[in-house]
């Protein structure tokens, strides 16, 4: 499947399409997942994207913000994106209701390298809202399960209340073909998962690097220590993939807002192997 931006040639590349919010799932105290559908039904048929890509979403009168598409291209009934409330646009999105309309332009950016994951043992490592882009990839992989070997998912959040996508975590825990490990920084009386930071738990479960690829998304501090832990576990930089989330404006490689070293995250990323970025991300991580 190829990425297909639905804007026809010659049209204003910044003009968003209208999307109707068809469902809103509260994930945590500050995070919601929105299910959306194109208002113009024909776009539903022509739109496609790949796991890892993002879009620009607008709340009219408030502004535009960048979010990954957190649903999988293998499940195209509708699109999903998940929003942590941190500022102006994210707060405005959190005020919206089912039936409201937002703007959407995309998909933009590159995607997770599914061809390099095929036939490998996969290790997904996520933290907080960082599970959103990984979730698209995990659903994609699980919908084509026979293409991959062992699947391990390690996901962490500050507390049990901060775990996003609890319905997915439960389904993956029940799936006999997935090894699911959930951890929180601070446990509670009824908490049955692990207690400890993601990199600590990673070193405890000691996944083998042989024939494996690791994909990690989360807050910069988690990524920084997870990369160190993966190195200790003998993962080479070319076996590790991550996403960068620099602040963006155009999403199209035109405004220069998102560059890190020589790369534009919106155009060259947001998905990178650690090998590609290790020499110039030290300030960001
Ligand atoms: C490729 C990509 C994918 C993303 N996917 C998601 C996602 O799936 N879910 C999600 O909740 N967020 C995601 N983000 C982050 C999201 O874009 C920002 O949180 C959002 O733009 C904030 O908008 P705002 O108007 O509410 O915040 P503002 O009012 O603009 O800012 C509020 C605060 O957040 C800081 N901030 C804003 N954007 C960023 C950023 N990109 N990185 C670090 N700090 C930032 C500002 O500096 C400020 O301190 C993604 C970002 C990128 C670049
Ligand atoms: S966001 Fe404009 S160049 Fe990347």
Short mmCIF file of C-alpha atoms and ligand atoms in Angstrom, two decimals:
data_model
loop_
_atom_site.label_atom_id
_atom_site.label_comp_id
_atom_site.label_asym_id
_atom_site.label_seq_id
_atom_site.Cartn_x
_atom_site.Cartn_y
_atom_site.Cartn_z
CA UNK A 1 0.00 0.00 0.00
CA UNK A 2 1.39 3.43 -0.88
CA UNK A 3 0.95 6.70 0.93
CA UNK A 4 -1.63 8.80 -0.91
CA UNK A 5 -2.12 12.44 -0.03
CA UNK A 6 -5.68 13.19 -1.08
CA UNK A 7 -5.01 16.78 -2.15
CA UNK A 8 -5.32 16.99 -5.94
CA UNK A 9 -2.59 18.76 -7.93
CA UNK A 10 -2.92 22.54 -8.09
CA UNK A 11 -4.93 22.94 -4.89
CA UNK A 12 -3.85 24.89 -1.81
CA UNK A 13 -1.62 22.42 0.00
CA UNK A 14 -2.48 23.94 3.39
CA UNK A 15 -6.26 23.64 2.99
CA UNK A 16 -7.56 20.99 5.37
CA UNK A 17 -10.29 18.47 4.71
CA UNK A 18 -13.28 18.38 7.03
CA UNK A 19 -13.49 15.45 9.40
CA UNK A 20 -16.40 14.59 11.69
CA UNK A 21 -15.66 13.31 15.18
CA UNK A 22 -17.65 10.08 15.42
CA UNK A 23 -16.43 8.93 18.85
CA UNK A 24 -14.23 10.14 21.72
CA UNK A 25 -12.54 7.72 24.13
CA UNK A 26 -11.18 9.19 27.38
CA UNK A 27 -7.82 7.47 27.91
CA UNK A 28 -6.46 9.18 31.04
CA UNK A 29 -7.11 12.41 32.95
CA UNK A 30 -5.34 14.40 30.21
CA UNK A 31 -5.52 12.22 27.10
CA UNK A 32 -8.37 11.42 24.71
CA UNK A 33 -8.60 9.35 21.53
CA UNK A 34 -10.73 10.76 18.72
CA UNK A 35 -12.33 8.60 16.02
CA UNK A 36 -12.88 10.66 12.87
CA UNK A 37 -14.32 10.24 9.39
CA UNK A 38 -14.06 12.37 6.23
CA UNK A 39 -17.18 14.51 5.78
CA UNK A 40 -16.76 14.08 2.02
CA UNK A 41 -17.54 10.37 1.66
CA UNK A 42 -15.46 9.87 -1.53
CA UNK A 43 -12.27 10.74 0.40
CA UNK A 44 -12.90 7.80 2.69
CA UNK A 45 -12.38 5.56 -0.37
CA UNK A 46 -9.26 7.29 -1.74
CA UNK A 47 -7.34 8.12 1.43
CA UNK A 48 -4.51 5.84 2.57
CA UNK A 49 -1.58 6.11 4.97
CA UNK A 50 1.18 4.02 6.53
CA UNK A 51 1.89 3.31 10.21
CA UNK A 52 4.12 6.03 11.64
CA UNK A 53 2.77 8.87 9.49
CA UNK A 54 1.25 11.97 11.03
CA UNK A 55 -1.20 14.70 10.04
CA UNK A 56 -1.99 18.31 10.90
CA UNK A 57 -5.33 18.64 12.71
CA UNK A 58 -7.11 21.98 13.11
CA UNK A 59 -9.66 23.33 15.53
CA UNK A 60 -11.25 26.25 13.69
CA UNK A 61 -10.51 29.57 15.37
CA UNK A 62 -7.82 28.03 17.60
CA UNK A 63 -5.08 26.65 15.37
CA UNK A 64 -3.41 23.52 14.09
CA UNK A 65 -1.36 20.81 15.80
CA UNK A 66 0.52 17.68 14.81
CA UNK A 67 -0.53 14.18 15.86
CA UNK A 68 0.32 10.75 14.54
CA UNK A 69 -2.46 8.59 13.17
CA UNK A 70 -2.85 6.09 15.99
CA UNK A 71 -5.08 3.63 14.16
CA UNK A 72 -3.76 1.08 11.68
CA UNK A 73 -4.02 1.19 7.88
CA UNK A 74 -5.29 -2.39 8.18
CA UNK A 75 -8.44 -1.02 9.88
CA UNK A 76 -9.81 1.74 7.65
CA UNK A 77 -13.43 2.07 8.95
CA UNK A 78 -12.34 5.41 10.39
CA UNK A 79 -9.10 7.14 11.52
CA UNK A 80 -8.00 7.56 15.14
CA UNK A 81 -5.66 10.04 16.79
CA UNK A 82 -4.86 10.51 20.45
CA UNK A 83 -4.23 13.83 22.13
CA UNK A 84 -2.51 14.70 25.39
CA UNK A 85 -3.72 18.11 26.63
CA UNK A 86 -0.68 20.41 26.92
CA UNK A 87 -1.63 23.78 25.41
CA UNK A 88 -3.91 25.81 23.18
CA UNK A 89 -4.93 23.45 20.36
CA UNK A 90 -4.86 20.29 22.45
CA UNK A 91 -7.11 21.96 25.08
CA UNK A 92 -9.50 23.11 22.33
CA UNK A 93 -9.64 19.56 20.96
CA UNK A 94 -10.47 18.24 24.42
CA UNK A 95 -13.49 20.62 24.51
CA UNK A 96 -15.00 19.11 21.34
CA UNK A 97 -17.85 16.62 21.24
CA UNK A 98 -19.02 13.79 19.04
CA UNK A 99 -20.54 15.30 15.87
CA UNK A 100 -18.17 18.29 15.84
CA UNK A 101 -16.00 18.96 12.79
CA UNK A 102 -12.24 19.46 12.64
CA UNK A 103 -9.71 20.09 9.84
CA UNK A 104 -7.26 17.42 8.69
CA UNK A 105 -4.37 17.56 6.24
CA UNK A 106 -2.00 14.71 5.55
CA UNK A 107 -0.74 12.05 5.73
CA UNK A 108 2.78 13.42 6.06
CA UNK A 109 6.22 12.03 6.80
CA UNK A 110 7.77 8.62 6.42
CA UNK A 111 6.65 5.43 8.14
CA UNK A 112 7.87 2.43 10.12
CA UNK A 113 9.95 0.09 7.91
CA UNK A 114 7.58 -2.92 7.79
CA UNK A 115 9.78 -4.61 5.18
CA UNK A 116 12.70 -4.62 7.65
CA UNK A 117 10.52 -5.98 10.45
CA UNK A 118 9.24 -8.98 8.49
CA UNK A 119 10.61 -12.31 9.73
CA UNK A 120 12.11 -10.71 12.87
CA UNK A 121 11.45 -10.91 16.58
CA UNK A 122 9.81 -7.58 17.39
CA UNK A 123 10.26 -5.60 20.56
CA UNK A 124 7.95 -2.61 21.00
CA UNK A 125 8.83 -0.25 23.85
CA UNK A 126 6.43 2.59 24.62
CA UNK A 127 5.92 5.18 27.31
CA UNK A 128 2.82 7.30 28.01
CA UNK A 129 1.19 8.84 24.93
CA UNK A 130 4.20 7.47 22.98
CA UNK A 131 2.17 4.29 22.56
CA UNK A 132 0.03 6.16 19.99
CA UNK A 133 2.33 5.73 16.95
CA UNK A 134 3.45 2.29 18.15
CA UNK A 135 -0.19 1.21 18.46
CA UNK A 136 -0.75 1.80 14.72
CA UNK A 137 2.27 -0.41 13.99
CA UNK A 138 1.33 -3.07 16.56
CA UNK A 139 -2.21 -3.45 15.14
CA UNK A 140 -0.72 -3.55 11.65
CA UNK A 141 1.72 -6.31 12.65
CA UNK A 142 -0.92 -8.30 14.57
CA UNK A 143 -3.25 -8.12 11.55
CA UNK A 144 -0.46 -9.81 9.54
CA UNK A 145 0.83 -11.95 12.43
CA UNK A 146 2.35 -14.77 10.35
CA UNK A 147 4.86 -12.34 8.75
CA UNK A 148 6.69 -11.88 12.08
CA UNK A 149 8.36 -14.01 14.76
CA UNK A 150 8.04 -13.36 18.53
CA UNK A 151 6.34 -10.14 19.59
CA UNK A 152 7.13 -8.45 22.92
CA UNK A 153 5.41 -5.23 24.00
CA UNK A 154 6.80 -3.31 26.96
CA UNK A 155 4.70 -0.31 27.93
CA UNK A 156 5.06 2.01 30.89
CA UNK A 157 3.37 5.02 32.43
CA UNK A 158 3.71 7.01 35.63
CA UNK A 159 0.80 5.29 37.40
CA UNK A 160 -2.01 2.84 36.51
CA UNK A 161 -4.30 5.86 35.84
CA UNK A 162 -1.82 7.17 33.27
CA UNK A 163 -1.86 4.03 31.08
CA UNK A 164 -3.31 4.85 27.64
CA UNK A 165 -5.22 2.37 25.45
CA UNK A 166 -6.13 0.07 28.37
CA UNK A 167 -8.51 -1.84 26.05
CA UNK A 168 -5.57 -2.65 23.74
CA UNK A 169 -3.27 -3.55 26.66
CA UNK A 170 -5.90 -6.02 27.91
CA UNK A 171 -6.41 -7.55 24.45
CA UNK A 172 -2.64 -7.89 23.89
CA UNK A 173 -2.23 -9.47 27.36
CA UNK A 174 -4.84 -12.09 26.43
CA UNK A 175 -3.24 -12.78 23.04
CA UNK A 176 -1.16 -16.00 23.35
CA UNK A 177 1.05 -14.82 20.47
CA UNK A 178 2.15 -11.66 22.30
CA UNK A 179 4.36 -11.19 25.36
CA UNK A 180 2.88 -8.11 27.04
CA UNK A 181 4.64 -6.40 29.95
CA UNK A 182 3.13 -3.34 31.58
CA UNK A 183 4.96 -1.28 34.15
CA UNK A 184 4.28 1.85 36.19
CA UNK A 185 6.69 4.14 38.01
CA UNK A 186 4.51 4.08 41.12
CA UNK A 187 2.34 1.05 41.87
CA UNK A 188 -0.89 0.78 43.85
CA UNK A 189 -2.55 -1.84 46.08
CA UNK A 190 -4.35 -3.68 43.25
CA UNK A 191 -1.69 -3.20 40.59
CA UNK A 192 -0.67 -6.57 39.10
CA UNK A 193 1.94 -5.43 36.57
CA UNK A 194 5.53 -4.43 37.14
CA UNK A 195 6.74 -1.41 39.09
CA UNK A 196 9.80 0.36 37.69
CA UNK A 197 10.96 2.63 34.91
CA UNK A 198 10.76 1.23 31.38
CA UNK A 199 14.57 0.92 30.84
CA UNK A 200 14.95 -0.90 34.21
CA UNK A 201 12.23 -3.38 33.30
CA UNK A 202 13.76 -3.80 29.85
CA UNK A 203 17.06 -4.84 31.41
CA UNK A 204 15.19 -7.18 33.77
CA UNK A 205 13.31 -9.03 31.00
CA UNK A 206 16.49 -9.17 28.86
CA UNK A 207 15.08 -9.69 25.34
CA UNK A 208 17.60 -11.24 22.97
CA UNK A 209 18.99 -9.03 20.22
CA UNK A 210 19.43 -12.03 17.89
CA UNK A 211 17.19 -11.60 14.85
CA UNK A 212 15.34 -8.81 16.61
CA UNK A 213 14.27 -5.25 15.88
CA UNK A 214 13.27 -2.81 18.62
CA UNK A 215 10.88 0.11 18.03
CA UNK A 216 10.58 2.66 20.81
CA UNK A 217 8.42 5.80 21.24
CA UNK A 218 7.91 7.88 24.34
CA UNK A 219 9.14 10.90 26.25
CA UNK A 220 12.75 11.94 25.43
CA UNK A 221 14.05 10.91 28.87
CA UNK A 222 12.60 7.41 28.44
CA UNK A 223 14.05 7.12 24.93
CA UNK A 224 17.48 8.26 26.13
CA UNK A 225 17.76 5.56 28.79
CA UNK A 226 15.99 2.92 26.69
CA UNK A 227 18.61 3.39 23.95
CA UNK A 228 21.36 2.88 26.55
CA UNK A 229 19.65 -0.27 27.87
CA UNK A 230 19.20 -1.65 24.34
CA UNK A 231 22.90 -1.09 23.73
CA UNK A 232 23.72 -3.05 26.91
CA UNK A 233 21.49 -5.85 25.57
CA UNK A 234 23.64 -5.92 22.36
CA UNK A 235 21.10 -4.24 20.05
CA UNK A 236 23.06 -2.37 17.35
CA UNK A 237 21.92 1.14 16.25
CA UNK A 238 20.53 -0.29 12.99
CA UNK A 239 18.29 -2.67 14.99
CA UNK A 240 16.59 0.20 16.85
CA UNK A 241 13.91 2.54 15.47
CA UNK A 242 12.27 5.53 17.07
CA UNK A 243 10.20 8.62 16.23
CA UNK A 244 11.20 12.26 16.77
CA UNK A 245 8.53 14.80 17.70
CA UNK A 246 10.02 18.23 17.01
CA UNK A 247 7.54 21.10 17.09
CA UNK A 248 6.15 21.55 13.57
CA UNK A 249 4.29 24.14 11.55
CA UNK A 250 3.83 23.21 7.88
CA UNK A 251 4.45 19.45 8.11
CA UNK A 252 5.64 19.64 4.51
CA UNK A 253 9.34 20.51 4.61
CA UNK A 254 8.72 24.18 3.76
CA UNK A 255 8.93 26.29 6.94
CA UNK A 256 12.16 24.99 8.49
CA UNK A 257 10.58 24.78 11.97
CA UNK A 258 11.33 21.13 12.66
CA UNK A 259 14.96 20.62 11.71
CA UNK A 260 17.42 18.69 13.87
CA UNK A 261 20.94 18.86 12.49
CA UNK A 262 20.65 18.35 8.74
CA UNK A 263 17.22 16.69 8.77
CA UNK A 264 13.67 17.98 8.60
CA UNK A 265 11.71 15.75 10.94
CA UNK A 266 8.45 16.34 9.03
CA UNK A 267 9.88 15.28 5.68
CA UNK A 268 12.77 12.92 6.48
CA UNK A 269 11.01 11.46 9.54
CA UNK A 270 9.38 11.24 11.98
CA UNK A 271 10.60 7.61 11.95
CA UNK A 272 14.37 7.08 12.11
CA UNK A 273 16.75 4.23 12.91
CA UNK A 274 19.06 5.07 15.79
CA UNK A 275 21.91 4.64 13.32
CA UNK A 276 20.59 7.58 11.26
CA UNK A 277 20.21 10.05 14.12
CA UNK A 278 22.63 9.10 16.89
CA UNK A 279 25.24 11.69 15.89
CA UNK A 280 22.98 14.72 16.19
CA UNK A 281 20.20 14.00 18.66
CA UNK A 282 22.19 14.33 21.88
CA UNK A 283 20.63 17.73 22.67
CA UNK A 284 17.08 16.48 22.13
CA UNK A 285 17.52 13.37 24.25
C1 LIG B 1 5.30 13.99 14.37
C2 LIG B 1 4.60 14.34 15.65
C3 LIG B 1 3.65 13.48 16.14
C4 LIG B 1 2.98 13.80 17.34
N1 LIG B 1 2.02 12.94 17.76
C5 LIG B 1 1.35 13.23 18.89
C6 LIG B 1 0.30 12.38 19.32
O1 LIG B 1 -0.02 11.35 18.70
N2 LIG B 1 -0.38 12.75 20.45
C7 LIG B 1 -0.06 13.88 21.16
O2 LIG B 1 -0.71 14.17 22.18
N3 LIG B 1 0.94 14.69 20.78
C8 LIG B 1 1.64 14.40 19.65
N4 LIG B 1 2.62 15.26 19.23
C9 LIG B 1 2.91 16.47 20.03
C10 LIG B 1 1.86 17.53 19.68
O3 LIG B 1 2.07 17.96 18.33
C11 LIG B 1 1.95 18.75 20.60
O4 LIG B 1 1.72 18.37 21.94
C12 LIG B 1 0.88 19.77 20.21
O5 LIG B 1 1.21 20.35 18.97
C13 LIG B 1 0.74 20.85 21.24
O6 LIG B 1 -0.19 21.77 20.72
P1 LIG B 1 -0.85 22.89 21.65
O7 LIG B 1 -1.33 24.00 20.77
O8 LIG B 1 -1.86 22.28 22.56
O9 LIG B 1 0.38 23.34 22.54
P2 LIG B 1 1.07 24.79 22.60
O10 LIG B 1 0.11 25.73 23.25
O11 LIG B 1 1.63 25.15 21.26
O12 LIG B 1 2.27 24.44 23.54
C14 LIG B 1 2.09 23.97 24.88
C15 LIG B 1 3.43 23.48 25.41
O13 LIG B 1 3.82 22.28 24.73
C16 LIG B 1 5.08 22.46 24.11
N5 LIG B 1 5.08 21.72 22.85
C17 LIG B 1 4.24 21.89 21.80
N6 LIG B 1 4.54 21.02 20.82
C18 LIG B 1 5.57 20.28 21.25
C19 LIG B 1 6.35 19.23 20.69
N7 LIG B 1 6.13 18.74 19.46
N8 LIG B 1 7.34 18.71 21.44
C20 LIG B 1 7.60 19.17 22.67
N9 LIG B 1 6.91 20.16 23.27
C21 LIG B 1 5.92 20.71 22.55
C22 LIG B 1 5.22 23.95 23.89
O14 LIG B 1 6.57 24.33 23.78
C23 LIG B 1 4.57 24.47 25.16
O15 LIG B 1 5.43 24.40 26.25
C24 LIG B 1 3.30 14.98 18.05
C25 LIG B 1 4.27 15.85 17.54
C26 LIG B 1 4.91 15.53 16.35
C27 LIG B 1 5.90 16.49 15.79
S1 LIG B 2 7.34 21.56 9.88
FE1 LIG B 2 7.81 22.96 8.30
S2 LIG B 2 9.70 22.23 7.56
FE2 LIG B 2 9.08 20.69 8.97
#
